[in-house]
XYZ file of C-alpha atoms in Angstrom:
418
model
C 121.573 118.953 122.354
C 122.115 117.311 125.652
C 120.235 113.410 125.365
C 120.243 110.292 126.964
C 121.700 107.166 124.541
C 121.914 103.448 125.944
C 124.686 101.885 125.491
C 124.478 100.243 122.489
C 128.289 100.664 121.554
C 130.889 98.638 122.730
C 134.305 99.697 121.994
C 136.080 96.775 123.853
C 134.671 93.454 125.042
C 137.255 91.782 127.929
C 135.617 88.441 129.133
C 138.146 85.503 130.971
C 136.634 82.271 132.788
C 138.718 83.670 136.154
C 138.796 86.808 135.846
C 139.788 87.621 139.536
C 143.197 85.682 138.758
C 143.570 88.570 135.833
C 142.742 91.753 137.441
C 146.004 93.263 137.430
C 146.408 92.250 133.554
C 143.534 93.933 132.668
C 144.027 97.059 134.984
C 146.922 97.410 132.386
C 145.554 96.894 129.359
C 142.760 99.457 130.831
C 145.790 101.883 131.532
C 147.266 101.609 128.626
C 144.673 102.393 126.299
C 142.119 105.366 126.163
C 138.624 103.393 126.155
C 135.903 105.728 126.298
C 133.037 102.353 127.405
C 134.590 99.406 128.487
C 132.070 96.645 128.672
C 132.972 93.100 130.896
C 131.033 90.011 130.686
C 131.312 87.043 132.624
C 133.374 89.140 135.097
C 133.042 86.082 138.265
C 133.619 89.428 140.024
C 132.485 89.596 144.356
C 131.535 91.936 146.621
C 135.456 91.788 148.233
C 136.997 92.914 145.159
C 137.102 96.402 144.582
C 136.102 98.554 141.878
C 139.427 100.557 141.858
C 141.751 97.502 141.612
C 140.504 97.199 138.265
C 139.627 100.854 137.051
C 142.042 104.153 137.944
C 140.103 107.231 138.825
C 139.017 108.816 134.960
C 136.602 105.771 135.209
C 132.755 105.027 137.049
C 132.208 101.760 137.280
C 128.893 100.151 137.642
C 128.695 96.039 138.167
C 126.534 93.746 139.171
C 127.934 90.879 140.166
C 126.434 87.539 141.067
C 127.455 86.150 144.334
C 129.702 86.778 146.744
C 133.074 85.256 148.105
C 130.386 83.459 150.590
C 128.403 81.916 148.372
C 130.346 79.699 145.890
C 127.351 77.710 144.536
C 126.382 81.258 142.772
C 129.859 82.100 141.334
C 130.259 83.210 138.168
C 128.422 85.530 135.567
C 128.592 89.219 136.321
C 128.176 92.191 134.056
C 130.275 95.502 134.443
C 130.355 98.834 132.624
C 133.168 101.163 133.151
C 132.620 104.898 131.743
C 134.817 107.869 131.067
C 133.447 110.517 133.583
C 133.374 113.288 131.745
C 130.430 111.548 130.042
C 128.836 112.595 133.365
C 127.171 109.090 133.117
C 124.151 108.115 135.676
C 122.515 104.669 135.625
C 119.050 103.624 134.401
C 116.133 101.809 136.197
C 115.136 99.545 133.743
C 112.034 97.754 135.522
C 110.359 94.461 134.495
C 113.507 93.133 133.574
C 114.755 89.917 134.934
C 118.022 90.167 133.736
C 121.732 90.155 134.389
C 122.326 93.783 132.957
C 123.203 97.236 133.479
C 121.861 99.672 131.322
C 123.826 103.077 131.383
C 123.041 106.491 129.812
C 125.956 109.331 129.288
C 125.467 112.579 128.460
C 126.375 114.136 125.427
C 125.760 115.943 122.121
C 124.164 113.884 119.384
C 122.187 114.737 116.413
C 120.868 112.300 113.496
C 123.741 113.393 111.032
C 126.602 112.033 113.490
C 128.016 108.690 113.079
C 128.447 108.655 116.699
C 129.000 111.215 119.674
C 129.973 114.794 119.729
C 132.476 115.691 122.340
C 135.655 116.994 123.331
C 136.346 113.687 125.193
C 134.497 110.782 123.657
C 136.155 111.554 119.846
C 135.403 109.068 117.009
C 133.292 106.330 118.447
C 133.758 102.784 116.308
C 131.379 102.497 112.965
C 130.629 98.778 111.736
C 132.526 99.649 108.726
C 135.559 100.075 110.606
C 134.641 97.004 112.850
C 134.096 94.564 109.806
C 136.990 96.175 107.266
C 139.730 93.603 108.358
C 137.104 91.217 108.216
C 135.958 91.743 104.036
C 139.571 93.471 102.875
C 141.104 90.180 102.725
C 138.260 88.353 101.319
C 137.322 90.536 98.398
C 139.038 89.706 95.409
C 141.437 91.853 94.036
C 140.322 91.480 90.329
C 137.143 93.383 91.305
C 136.306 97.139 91.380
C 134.507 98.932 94.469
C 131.059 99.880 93.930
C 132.675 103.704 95.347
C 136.189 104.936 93.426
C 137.873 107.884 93.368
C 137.924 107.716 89.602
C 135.260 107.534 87.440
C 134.433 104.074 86.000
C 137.661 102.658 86.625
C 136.625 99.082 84.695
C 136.040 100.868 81.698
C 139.549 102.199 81.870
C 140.854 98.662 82.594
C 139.357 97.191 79.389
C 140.623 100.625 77.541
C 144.265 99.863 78.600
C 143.430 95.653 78.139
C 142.197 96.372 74.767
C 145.131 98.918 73.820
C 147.457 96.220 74.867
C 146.100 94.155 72.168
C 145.999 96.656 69.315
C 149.501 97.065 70.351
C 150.719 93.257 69.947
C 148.456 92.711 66.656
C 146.105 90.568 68.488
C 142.355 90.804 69.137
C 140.820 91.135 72.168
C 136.821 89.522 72.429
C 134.999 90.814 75.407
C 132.014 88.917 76.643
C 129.668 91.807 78.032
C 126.970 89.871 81.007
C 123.932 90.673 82.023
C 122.380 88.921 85.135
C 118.567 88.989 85.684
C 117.688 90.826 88.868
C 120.977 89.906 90.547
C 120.608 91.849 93.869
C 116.466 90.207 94.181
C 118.329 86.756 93.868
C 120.722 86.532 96.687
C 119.891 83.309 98.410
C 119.995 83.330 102.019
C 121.400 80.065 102.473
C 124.141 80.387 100.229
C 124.969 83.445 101.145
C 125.303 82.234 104.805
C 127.495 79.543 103.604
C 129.638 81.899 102.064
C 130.048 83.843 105.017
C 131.118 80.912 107.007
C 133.748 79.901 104.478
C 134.767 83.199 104.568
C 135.928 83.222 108.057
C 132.846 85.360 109.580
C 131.994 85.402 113.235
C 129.006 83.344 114.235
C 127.676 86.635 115.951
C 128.377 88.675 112.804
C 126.833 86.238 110.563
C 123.993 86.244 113.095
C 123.522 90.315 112.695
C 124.150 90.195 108.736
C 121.092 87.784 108.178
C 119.008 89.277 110.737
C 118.555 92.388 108.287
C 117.428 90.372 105.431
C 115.510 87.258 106.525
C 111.596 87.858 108.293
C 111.078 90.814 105.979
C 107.482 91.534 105.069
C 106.987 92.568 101.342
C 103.760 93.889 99.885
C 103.359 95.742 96.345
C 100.629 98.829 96.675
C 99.397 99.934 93.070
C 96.310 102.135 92.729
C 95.318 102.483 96.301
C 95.473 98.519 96.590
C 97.738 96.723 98.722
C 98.277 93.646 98.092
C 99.054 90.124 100.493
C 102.059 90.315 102.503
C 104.274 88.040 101.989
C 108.197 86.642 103.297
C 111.128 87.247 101.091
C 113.229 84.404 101.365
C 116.324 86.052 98.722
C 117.248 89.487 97.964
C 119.449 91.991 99.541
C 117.875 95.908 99.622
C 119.056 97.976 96.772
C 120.704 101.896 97.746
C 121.525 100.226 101.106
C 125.177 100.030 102.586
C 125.151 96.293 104.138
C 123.029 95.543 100.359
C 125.733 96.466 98.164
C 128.435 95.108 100.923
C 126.453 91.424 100.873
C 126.276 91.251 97.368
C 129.632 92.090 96.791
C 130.676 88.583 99.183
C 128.431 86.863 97.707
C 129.721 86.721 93.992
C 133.462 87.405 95.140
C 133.682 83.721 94.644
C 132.688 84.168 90.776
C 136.251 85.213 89.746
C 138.208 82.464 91.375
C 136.045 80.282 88.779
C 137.976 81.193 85.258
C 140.861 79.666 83.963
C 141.898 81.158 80.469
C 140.095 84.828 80.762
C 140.425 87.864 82.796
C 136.901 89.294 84.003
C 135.799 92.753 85.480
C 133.491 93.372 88.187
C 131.581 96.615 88.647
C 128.168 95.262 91.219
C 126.412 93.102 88.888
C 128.252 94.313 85.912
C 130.669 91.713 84.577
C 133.143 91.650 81.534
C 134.894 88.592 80.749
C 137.460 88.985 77.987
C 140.709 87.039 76.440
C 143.386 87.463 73.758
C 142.543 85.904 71.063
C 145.089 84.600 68.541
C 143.742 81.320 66.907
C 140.891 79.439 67.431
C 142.104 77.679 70.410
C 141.664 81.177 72.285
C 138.387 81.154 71.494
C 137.190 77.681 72.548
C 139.072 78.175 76.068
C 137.123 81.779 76.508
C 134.248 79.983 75.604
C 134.884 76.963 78.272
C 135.161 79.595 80.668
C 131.644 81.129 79.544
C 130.534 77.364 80.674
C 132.027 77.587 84.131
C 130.295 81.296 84.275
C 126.964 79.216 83.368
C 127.302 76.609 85.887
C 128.596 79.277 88.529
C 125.050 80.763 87.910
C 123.332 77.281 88.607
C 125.025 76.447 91.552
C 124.503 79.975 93.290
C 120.638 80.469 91.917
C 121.599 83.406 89.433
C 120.110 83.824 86.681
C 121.701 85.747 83.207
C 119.463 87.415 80.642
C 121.368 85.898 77.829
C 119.335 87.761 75.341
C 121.446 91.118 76.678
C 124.470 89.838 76.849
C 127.024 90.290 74.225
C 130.095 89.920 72.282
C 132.331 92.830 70.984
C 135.546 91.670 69.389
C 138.308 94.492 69.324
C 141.101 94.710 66.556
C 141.837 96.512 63.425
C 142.459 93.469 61.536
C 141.033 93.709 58.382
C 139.820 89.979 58.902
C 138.693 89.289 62.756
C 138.388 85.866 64.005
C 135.127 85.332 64.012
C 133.178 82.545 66.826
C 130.378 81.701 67.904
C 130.002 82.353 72.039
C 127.473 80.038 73.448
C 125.319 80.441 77.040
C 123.202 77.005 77.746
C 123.106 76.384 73.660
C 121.811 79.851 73.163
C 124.330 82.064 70.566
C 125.368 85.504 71.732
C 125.078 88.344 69.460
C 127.650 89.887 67.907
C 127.662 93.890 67.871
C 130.099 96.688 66.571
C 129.204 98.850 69.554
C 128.450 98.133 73.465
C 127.138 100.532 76.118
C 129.499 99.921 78.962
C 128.669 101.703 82.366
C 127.535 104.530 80.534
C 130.307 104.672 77.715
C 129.857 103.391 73.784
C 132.522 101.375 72.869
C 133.581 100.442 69.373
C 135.255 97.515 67.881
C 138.044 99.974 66.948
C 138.146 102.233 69.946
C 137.203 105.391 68.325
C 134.245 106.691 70.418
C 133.103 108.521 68.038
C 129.595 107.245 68.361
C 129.909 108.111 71.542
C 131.054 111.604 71.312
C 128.222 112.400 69.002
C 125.800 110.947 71.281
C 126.901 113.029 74.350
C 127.105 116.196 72.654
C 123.225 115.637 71.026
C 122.480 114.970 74.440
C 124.314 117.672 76.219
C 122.751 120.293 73.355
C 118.932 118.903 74.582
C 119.731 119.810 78.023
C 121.441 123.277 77.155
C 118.476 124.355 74.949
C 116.153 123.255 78.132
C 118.373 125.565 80.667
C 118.509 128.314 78.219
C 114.714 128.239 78.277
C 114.127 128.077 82.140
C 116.911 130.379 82.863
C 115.911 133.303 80.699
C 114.951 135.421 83.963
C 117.770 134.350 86.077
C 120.686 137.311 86.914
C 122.210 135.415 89.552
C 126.049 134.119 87.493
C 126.210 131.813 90.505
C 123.477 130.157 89.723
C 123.980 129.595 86.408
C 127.338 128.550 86.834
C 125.915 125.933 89.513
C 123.190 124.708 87.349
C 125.816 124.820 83.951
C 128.103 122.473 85.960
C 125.261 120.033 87.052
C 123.296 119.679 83.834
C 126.387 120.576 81.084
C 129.888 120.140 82.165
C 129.057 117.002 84.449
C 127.818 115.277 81.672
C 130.797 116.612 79.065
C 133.117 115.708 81.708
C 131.970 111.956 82.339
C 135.274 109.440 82.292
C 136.710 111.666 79.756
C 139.487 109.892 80.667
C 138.553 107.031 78.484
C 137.150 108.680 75.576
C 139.083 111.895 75.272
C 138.941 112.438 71.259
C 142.615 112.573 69.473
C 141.080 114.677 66.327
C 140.896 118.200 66.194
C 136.799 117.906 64.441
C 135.803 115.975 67.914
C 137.519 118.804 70.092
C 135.781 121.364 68.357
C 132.450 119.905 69.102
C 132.626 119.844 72.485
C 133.992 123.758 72.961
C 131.556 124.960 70.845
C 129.125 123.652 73.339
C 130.720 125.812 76.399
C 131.025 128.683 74.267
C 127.122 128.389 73.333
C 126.413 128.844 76.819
């Protein structure tokens, strides 16, 4: 449908001190380039410069300038819009508004699912992501996984090929499994602000970052009550794109911080694991479990040490055995770990985990085969098989794809049962 949107999106931003000493350098770049909305700020444009000098004819151009060659005490300033004009754009009245501006509204197709306009002319309009990737690319670390992969749990798969490494050279591997206490509720403001500074962040940028987290009202409603409002001062929104992006620069710091370990970074998820060969290993992975601890302090995380763990890896007959320490408090040792989903084994077997998928795949097949009984439609019991069955036969099976011919039995006799 046909609508009116203000121009809110600014695909280029030209702005020079003189900018009448420029106009053939930017009637250039404007020439050489196919801007859909070009947007000028202080353009110290006058009434004896003309419109066309600076635009060629696929452009309107609306300006309001702010004196005139006449009057050189009011130089200066000046706003312009130029618009493609097959946007058929017309200009707004915008009264009770004491401002310098020009508000502009072109006409094309829009609907809430578009991530901009719909036309044959206007194309792809710029997203933030796009705006701010050259920004966070280069400031991400590389040792840490995107929340979003094409493959399916790829640190999982890291630590499968880390810990295969080790079998391989006779060593064992000890992985230190974290847990941090409400990680994305305990983003502080201030550091994070810092961090965006050191970072390299424009002061605008920053400006529009913290604007979506600070001044938010919270209230909890329970049983028809609501309770007091209140101000978060920490926190960034769960399920939200600029939540999981601010979280992610936030604690990209964390793995500059080790010295002796590799770690793994999936969100709040982190592994931090090292060869270990004599006790020596162990007391450097566990000076870097310090440095984790003190990381924590510093940024105003907290870990729920009673969750996390240690699972050492070999097939020694005799494992090194320590004692990991967070703040004085002794980690527990297991023989198994759920890892994003995955039970792992200190000998890489998965068996545990096999048998727990396939009870839990049969409980879900015995559930379809009772609400489906009346169904004739294959289609949608091929839709609803895939969803509920294969999906969850098929998780990372890259990682824990059995070797014996017992295990592969198993799992076909569930896809036969069906």
């Amino acid at each position: 449908m046909s609508t009116g949107i203000f121009l809110i999106c600014i695909l280029e931003v030209l702005a020079h001190p003189v900018m009448r000493a420029w106009v053939w350098a930017y009637y250039s770049s404007v020439a050489s380039v196919e801007y859909d909305v070009i947007y000028v700020t202080e353009t110290w444009l006058c009434e004896d410069i003309d419109s066309w000098y600076l635009f060629d004819d696929r452009y309107l151009v609306y300006r309001k300038d702010r004196g005139s060659s006449s009057n050189s005490s009011r130089r200066g300033g000046g706003v312009l819009v130029a618009i493609k004009k097959c946007l058929s754009p017309r200009k707004l009245d915008v009264p009770g508004l004491d401002l310098e501006a020009i508000w502009i509204s072109p006409s094309t197709d829009w609907n809430d699912g578009n991530d901009g306009c719909r036309s044959d002319c206007v194309g792809d309009l710029v997203k933030f992501e796009n705006v701010t990737y050259d920004d966070v690319v280069l400031a991400i670390s590389e040792l840490k996984s995107s929340l979003t992969v094409d493959v399916d749990n790829v640190p999982s798969f890291i630590i499968k090929d880390k810990i295969i490494s080790s079998f391989e050279s006779g060593s064992q591997l000890d992985v230190i499994y974290n847990d941090f206490s409400k990680a994305f509720d305990s983003i502080d403001f201030d550091i994070l602000l810092k961090k965006l500074q050191g970072i390299g962040f424009h002061v605008n940028l920053i400006d529009w970052l913290l604007s979506y987290l600070c001044k938010r009202s919270l209230y909890v409603y329970f049983n028809n009550a609501v309770f007091h409002e209140f101000t978060s001062t920490s926190g960034v929104p769960q399920g939200s794109n600029l939540g999981l992006l601010l979280f992610i620069l936030f604690i990209n710091d964390l793995t500059w911080v080790f010295k002796y370990s590799g770690c793994l970074l999936f969100a709040d998820d982190l592994k931090l694991f090292g060869s270990i060969r004599s006790d020596l290993d162990s007391v450097l992975l566990q000076r870097d479990l310090d440095r984790l601890f003190k990381w924590c302090i510093d940024n105003r995380l907290h870990l729920n040490i009673e969750k996390c763990s240690v699972l050492s890896y070999t097939r020694k007959t005799q494992p090194l055995i320590h004692v990991y320490k967070i703040n004085n408090l002794v980690l527990s040792l297991s023989n198994t770990v759920t890892d994003l989903g995955i039970i792992f084994d200190s000998k890489l077997d998965f068996s545990q985990h096999i048998d727990t998928m396939v009870s839990k795949t049969y409980r879900r097949l015995g559930f379809l085969k009772r609400r489906t009984r009346e169904f004739s439609s294959e289609l949608t019991l091929k839709v609803l098989y895939c969803a509920h069955i294969r999906s969850n036969l098929e998780y990372c099976s890259i990682i824990w794809n059995p070797n014996y011919r017992n295990k592969i039995e198993i799992i076909e006799r569930i896809q036969n049962n069906f």
